[in-house]
Each structure stands twice: as C-alpha cells, then as structure tokens.
Short mmCIF file of C-alpha atoms in Angstrom, two decimals:
data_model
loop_
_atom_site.label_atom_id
_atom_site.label_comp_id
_atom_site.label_asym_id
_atom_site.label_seq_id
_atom_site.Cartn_x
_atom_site.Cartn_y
_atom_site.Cartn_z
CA UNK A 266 160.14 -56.31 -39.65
CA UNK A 267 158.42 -59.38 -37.83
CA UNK A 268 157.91 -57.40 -34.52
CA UNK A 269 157.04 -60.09 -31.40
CA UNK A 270 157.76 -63.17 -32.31
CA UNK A 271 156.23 -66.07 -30.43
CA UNK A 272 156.30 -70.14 -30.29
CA UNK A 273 154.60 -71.97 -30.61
CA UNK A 274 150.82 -70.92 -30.82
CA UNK A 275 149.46 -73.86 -29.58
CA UNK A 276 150.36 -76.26 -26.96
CA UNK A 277 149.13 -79.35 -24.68
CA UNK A 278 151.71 -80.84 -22.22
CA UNK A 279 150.88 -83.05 -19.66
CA UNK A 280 151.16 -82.65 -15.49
CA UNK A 281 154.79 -82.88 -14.49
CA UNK A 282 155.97 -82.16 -18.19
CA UNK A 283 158.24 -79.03 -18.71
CA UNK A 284 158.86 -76.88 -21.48
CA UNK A 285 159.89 -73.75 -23.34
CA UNK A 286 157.91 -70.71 -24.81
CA UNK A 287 160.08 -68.48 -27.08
CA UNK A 288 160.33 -65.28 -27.62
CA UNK A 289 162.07 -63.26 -29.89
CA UNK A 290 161.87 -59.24 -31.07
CA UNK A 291 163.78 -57.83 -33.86
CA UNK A 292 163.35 -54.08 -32.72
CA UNK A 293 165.95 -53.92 -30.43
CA UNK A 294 163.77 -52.97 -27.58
CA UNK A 295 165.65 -52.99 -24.00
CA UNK A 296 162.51 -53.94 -22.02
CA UNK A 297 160.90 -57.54 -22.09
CA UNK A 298 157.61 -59.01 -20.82
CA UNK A 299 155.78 -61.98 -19.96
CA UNK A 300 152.12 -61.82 -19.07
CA UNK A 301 149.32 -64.67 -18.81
CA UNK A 302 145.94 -64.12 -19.17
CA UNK A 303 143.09 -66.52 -18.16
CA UNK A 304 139.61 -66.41 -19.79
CA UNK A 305 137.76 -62.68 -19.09
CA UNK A 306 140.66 -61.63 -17.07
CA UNK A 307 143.04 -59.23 -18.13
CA UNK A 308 146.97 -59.94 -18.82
CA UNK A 309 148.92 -60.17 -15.46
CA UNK A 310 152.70 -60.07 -15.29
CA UNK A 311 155.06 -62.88 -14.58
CA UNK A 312 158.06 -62.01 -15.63
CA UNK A 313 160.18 -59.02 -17.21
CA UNK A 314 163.55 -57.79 -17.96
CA UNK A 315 165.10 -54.42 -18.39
CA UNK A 316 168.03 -55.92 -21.03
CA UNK A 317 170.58 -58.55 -21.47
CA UNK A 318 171.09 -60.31 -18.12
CA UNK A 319 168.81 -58.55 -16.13
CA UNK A 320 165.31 -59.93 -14.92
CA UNK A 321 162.60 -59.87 -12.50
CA UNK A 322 159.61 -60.88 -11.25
CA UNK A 323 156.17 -60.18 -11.81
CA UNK A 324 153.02 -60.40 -10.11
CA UNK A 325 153.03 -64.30 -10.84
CA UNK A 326 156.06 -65.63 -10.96
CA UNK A 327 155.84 -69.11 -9.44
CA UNK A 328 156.36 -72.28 -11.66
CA UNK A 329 157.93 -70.09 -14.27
CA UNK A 330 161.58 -69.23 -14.51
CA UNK A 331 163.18 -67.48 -17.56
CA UNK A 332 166.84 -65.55 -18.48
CA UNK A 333 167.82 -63.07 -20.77
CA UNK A 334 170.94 -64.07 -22.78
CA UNK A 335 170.69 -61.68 -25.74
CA UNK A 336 168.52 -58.83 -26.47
CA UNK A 337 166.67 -60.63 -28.97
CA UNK A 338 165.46 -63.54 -27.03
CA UNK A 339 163.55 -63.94 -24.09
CA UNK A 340 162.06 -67.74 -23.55
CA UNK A 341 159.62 -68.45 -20.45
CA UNK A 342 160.41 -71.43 -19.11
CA UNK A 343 157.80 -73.89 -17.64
CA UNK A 344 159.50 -76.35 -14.82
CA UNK A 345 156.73 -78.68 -14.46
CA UNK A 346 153.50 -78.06 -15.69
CA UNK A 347 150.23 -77.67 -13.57
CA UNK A 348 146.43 -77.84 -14.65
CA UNK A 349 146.21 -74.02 -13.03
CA UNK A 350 149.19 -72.77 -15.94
CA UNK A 351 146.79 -73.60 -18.76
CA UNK A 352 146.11 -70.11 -20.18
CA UNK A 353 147.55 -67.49 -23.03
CA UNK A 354 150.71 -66.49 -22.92
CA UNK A 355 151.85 -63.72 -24.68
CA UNK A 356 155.41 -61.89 -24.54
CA UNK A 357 155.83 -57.93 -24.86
CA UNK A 358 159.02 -55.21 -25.74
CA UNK A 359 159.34 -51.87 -25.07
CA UNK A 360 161.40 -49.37 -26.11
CA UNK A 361 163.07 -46.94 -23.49
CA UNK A 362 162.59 -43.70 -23.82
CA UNK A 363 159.87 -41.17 -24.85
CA UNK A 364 158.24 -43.36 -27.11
CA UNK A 365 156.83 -46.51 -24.20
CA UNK A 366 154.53 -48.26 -26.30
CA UNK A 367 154.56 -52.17 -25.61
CA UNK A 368 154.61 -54.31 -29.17
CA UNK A 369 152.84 -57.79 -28.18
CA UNK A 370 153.27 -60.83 -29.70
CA UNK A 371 150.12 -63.03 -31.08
CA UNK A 372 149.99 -65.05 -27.69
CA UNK A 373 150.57 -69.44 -27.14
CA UNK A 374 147.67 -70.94 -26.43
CA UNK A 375 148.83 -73.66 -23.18
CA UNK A 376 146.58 -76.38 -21.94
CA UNK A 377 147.83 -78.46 -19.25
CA UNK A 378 145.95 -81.94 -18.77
CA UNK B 179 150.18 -47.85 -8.74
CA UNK B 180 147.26 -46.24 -9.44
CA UNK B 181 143.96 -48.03 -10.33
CA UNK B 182 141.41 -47.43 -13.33
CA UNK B 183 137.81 -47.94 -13.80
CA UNK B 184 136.17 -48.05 -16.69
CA UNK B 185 132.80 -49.90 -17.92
CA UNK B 186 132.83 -53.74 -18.06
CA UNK B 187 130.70 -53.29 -21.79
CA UNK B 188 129.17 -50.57 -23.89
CA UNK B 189 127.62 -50.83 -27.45
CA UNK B 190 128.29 -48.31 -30.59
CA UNK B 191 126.76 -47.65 -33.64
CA UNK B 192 128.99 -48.37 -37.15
CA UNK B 193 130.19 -45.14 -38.15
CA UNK B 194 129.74 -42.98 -35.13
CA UNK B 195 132.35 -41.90 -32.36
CA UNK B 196 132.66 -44.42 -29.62
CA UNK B 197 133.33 -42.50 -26.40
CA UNK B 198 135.59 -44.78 -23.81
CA UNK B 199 135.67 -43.26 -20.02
CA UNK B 200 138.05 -44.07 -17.81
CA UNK B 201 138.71 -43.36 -13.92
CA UNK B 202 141.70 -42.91 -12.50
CA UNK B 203 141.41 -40.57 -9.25
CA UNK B 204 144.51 -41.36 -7.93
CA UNK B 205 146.83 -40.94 -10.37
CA UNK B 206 150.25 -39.58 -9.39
CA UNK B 207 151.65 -36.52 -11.38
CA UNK B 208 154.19 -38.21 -13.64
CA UNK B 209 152.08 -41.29 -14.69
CA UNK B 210 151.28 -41.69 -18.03
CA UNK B 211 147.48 -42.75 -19.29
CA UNK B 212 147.98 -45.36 -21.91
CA UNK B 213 144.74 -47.48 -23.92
CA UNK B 214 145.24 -50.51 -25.44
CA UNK B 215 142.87 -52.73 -27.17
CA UNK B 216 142.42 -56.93 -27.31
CA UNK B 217 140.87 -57.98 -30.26
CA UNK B 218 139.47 -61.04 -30.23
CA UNK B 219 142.44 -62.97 -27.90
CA UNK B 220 145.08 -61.31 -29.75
CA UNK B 221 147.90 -59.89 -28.31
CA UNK B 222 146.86 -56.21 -26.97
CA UNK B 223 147.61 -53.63 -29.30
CA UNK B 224 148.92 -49.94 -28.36
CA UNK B 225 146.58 -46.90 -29.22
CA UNK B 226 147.51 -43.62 -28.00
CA UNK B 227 148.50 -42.14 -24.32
CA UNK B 228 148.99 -38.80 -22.81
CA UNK B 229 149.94 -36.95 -19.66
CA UNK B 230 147.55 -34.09 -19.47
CA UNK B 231 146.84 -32.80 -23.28
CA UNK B 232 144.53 -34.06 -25.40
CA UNK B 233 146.34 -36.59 -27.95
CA UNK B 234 145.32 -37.58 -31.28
CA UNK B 235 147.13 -39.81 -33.80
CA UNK B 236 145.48 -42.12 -36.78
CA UNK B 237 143.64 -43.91 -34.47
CA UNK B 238 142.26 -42.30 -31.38
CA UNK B 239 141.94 -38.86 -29.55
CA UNK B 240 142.73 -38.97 -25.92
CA UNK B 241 141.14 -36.78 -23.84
CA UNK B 242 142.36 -35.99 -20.36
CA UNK B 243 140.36 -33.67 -17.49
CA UNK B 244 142.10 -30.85 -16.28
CA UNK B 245 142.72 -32.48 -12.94
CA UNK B 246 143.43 -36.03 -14.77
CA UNK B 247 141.34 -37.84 -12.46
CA UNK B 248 139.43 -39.51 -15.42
CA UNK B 249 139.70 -39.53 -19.26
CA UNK B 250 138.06 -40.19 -22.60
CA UNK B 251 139.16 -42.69 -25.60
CA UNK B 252 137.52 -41.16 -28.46
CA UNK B 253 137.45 -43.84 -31.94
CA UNK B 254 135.46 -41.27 -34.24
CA UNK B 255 134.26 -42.84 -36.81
CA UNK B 256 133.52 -46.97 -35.31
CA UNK B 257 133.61 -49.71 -37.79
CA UNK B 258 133.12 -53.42 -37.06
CA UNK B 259 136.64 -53.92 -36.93
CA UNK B 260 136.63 -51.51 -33.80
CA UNK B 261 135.39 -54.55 -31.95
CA UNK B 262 137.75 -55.28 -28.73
CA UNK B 263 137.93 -55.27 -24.91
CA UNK B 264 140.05 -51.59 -24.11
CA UNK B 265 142.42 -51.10 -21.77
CA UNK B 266 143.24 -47.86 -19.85
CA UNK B 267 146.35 -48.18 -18.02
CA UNK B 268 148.62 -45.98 -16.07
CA UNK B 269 151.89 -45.92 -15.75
CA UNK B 270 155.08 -43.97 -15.80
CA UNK B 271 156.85 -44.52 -19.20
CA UNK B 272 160.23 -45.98 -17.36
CA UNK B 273 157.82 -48.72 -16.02
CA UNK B 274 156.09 -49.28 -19.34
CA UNK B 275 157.56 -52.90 -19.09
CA UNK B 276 154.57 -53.21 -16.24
CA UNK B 277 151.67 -52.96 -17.74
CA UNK B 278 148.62 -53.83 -15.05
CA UNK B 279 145.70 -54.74 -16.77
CA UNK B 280 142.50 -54.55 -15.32
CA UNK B 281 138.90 -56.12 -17.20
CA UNK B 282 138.82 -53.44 -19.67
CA UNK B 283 135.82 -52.13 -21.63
CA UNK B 284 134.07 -54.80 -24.48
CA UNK B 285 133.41 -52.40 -26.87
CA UNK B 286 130.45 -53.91 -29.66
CA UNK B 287 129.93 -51.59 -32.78
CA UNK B 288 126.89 -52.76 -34.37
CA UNK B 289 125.98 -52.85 -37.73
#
C-alpha cells in the first residue's frame, strides 16, 4: 500500500516552461488536494476535487489548472512557469466519511529560474 | 471558517509530555479540531482530532474545553523524533479536503 504518490521530487524549469506534477493514491479516497507551501508558511490550497470529474478551486488557483479523469490520479498542471511558483508542492486524499484524515504525499520540490 | 492560534515555538524535554495549546474561540458547533504535524518539510502527517471529548489513540491525547474555545495536544512521553511544526486545524469532516493551515507550533524536544 504506497499511499500518496508523488512526481517527481525535485524539479527546475525555466520562466515560460510548463509542466506536470503527478499524483496518484491507491486508497480509493473520493477527495483530492493540492496545496503549496512557501518557506515558514503553512500549506495553502490550490486546487481540490470531490471525485472523478469534479474539481475546484482553492485559495490559489492562478497559473495552475488540473482535471480529475480517474480516481486514482490527480496531476497539477503548471501552464507557464513563474519565479513566484517556486515552492513545495504536495498532493493530499481523503476519505469521506467518519474517518477525514488527509494522507499527504512526500511533497516536489519546484524552483522556477 | 474558524481561525486557530497557537504558539509560533515551544521547547520540551526528551521523555516528558509536550503540552500543545491551541485557540479557537470561534469555532462553530459541528467543526471538527484536527492536529497535524510537518516534520522536517515532509508532507504533514495526521495525529488525532475530536469534537468535544477528549481523544487518545497511539500517538496523542486531545483535549478539548468544555466550551471548545481552545484545546490541548498532549505527546506524553517526547522523543527527538517528536520534532515538527503542529498544526491545529478546524474543520467540518465533509470539508476535510480544505485543510487551512496556519504557522503552526515548532515543537524542539531536547536531549
């Protein structure tokens, strides 16, 4: 049972480049979450979805888009890259139901030159 | 959604009970406390919440005031490992995709 799965870890793009963060969770968890966090901040939220087909935005959601094609899978994508997205990413599921914990994947490390 | 406060640092001892406060006067009736911890830039790791009883599991005790403006993460026994930035968080469990994280608590046990 792998949990959050994220990649890649590590990444350096430069200005204007795009790209993909994946995201995958083998718990079959409804809820899906994308959250940056930027050095002694906490996580904020940029995007989320509720299941397969259905998302939303969070509290930063521009320069981001992303989709939800499967339950499994839930990439963040990056249309062109700015200085101001270098951060850590990391990508949550939930369960519904009584049991709400949030299971968090290990985080991509982005630095945009 | 209501806000939290808790301590931006506080220090422990190895071995004895790290006591966590958290404010959160305007919490609505069906939102959920939840604590989470950070260790070391990894991705934030669930602990323990509660409603309005005290919780315990392996981990943590939760302890919530009777009005639930405020409550207490309890680690009882800290070891070096305990090391993290904790999160209190509330939230109604349908929401629990929207987690708002504030600064947390760095949390040092020292040897």
């Amino acid at each position: 049972n792998a949990g959050v799965t994220q990649t890649p870890k590590f990444q350096v793009l430069k200005t204007g480049q795009s790209m993909t963060l994946q995201c995958a969770q083998d718990m079959n968890h409804e809820y899906m979450s994308w959250y940056r966090q930027d050095p002694g901040m906490g996580l904020r939220l940029i995007h989320y979805s509720v299941g397969a087909g259905i998302t939303d935005q969070g509290e930063v959601p521009n320069g981001y888009n992303v989709s939800r094609s499967t339950t499994e899978d839930f990439p963040l994508r990056l249309l062109s890259a700015a200085p101001s997205q270098t951060s850590v990413y990391f990508c949550a599921s939930t369960a519904t139901g009584k049991n709400t914990e949030a299971f968090f994947g290990q985080g991509t490390r982005l630095t945009v030159v | 959604d209501a806000k939290t406060t808790q301590p931006p640092s506080m220090d422990c001892a190895e071995g004895r009970a790290a006591n966590l406060p958290c404010n959160h006067s305007t919490i609505s009736g069906n939102e959920y406390v939840y604590w989470y911890r950070q260790i070391h830039s990894q991705g934030p790791q669930y602990i323990i919440h509660g409603l309005k009883n005290n919780e315990t599991n392996e981990m943590a005790s939760l302890i919530i005031t009777e009005d639930r403006k405020s409550s207490t993460l309890i680690l009882p026994h800290a070891t070096l490992r305990d090391t993290a930035v904790y999160y209190c968080i509330v939230r109604v469990p349908v929401r629990s995709y929207q987690l708002t994280f504030g600064k947390g608590t760095k949390l040092s046990v020292i040897p």
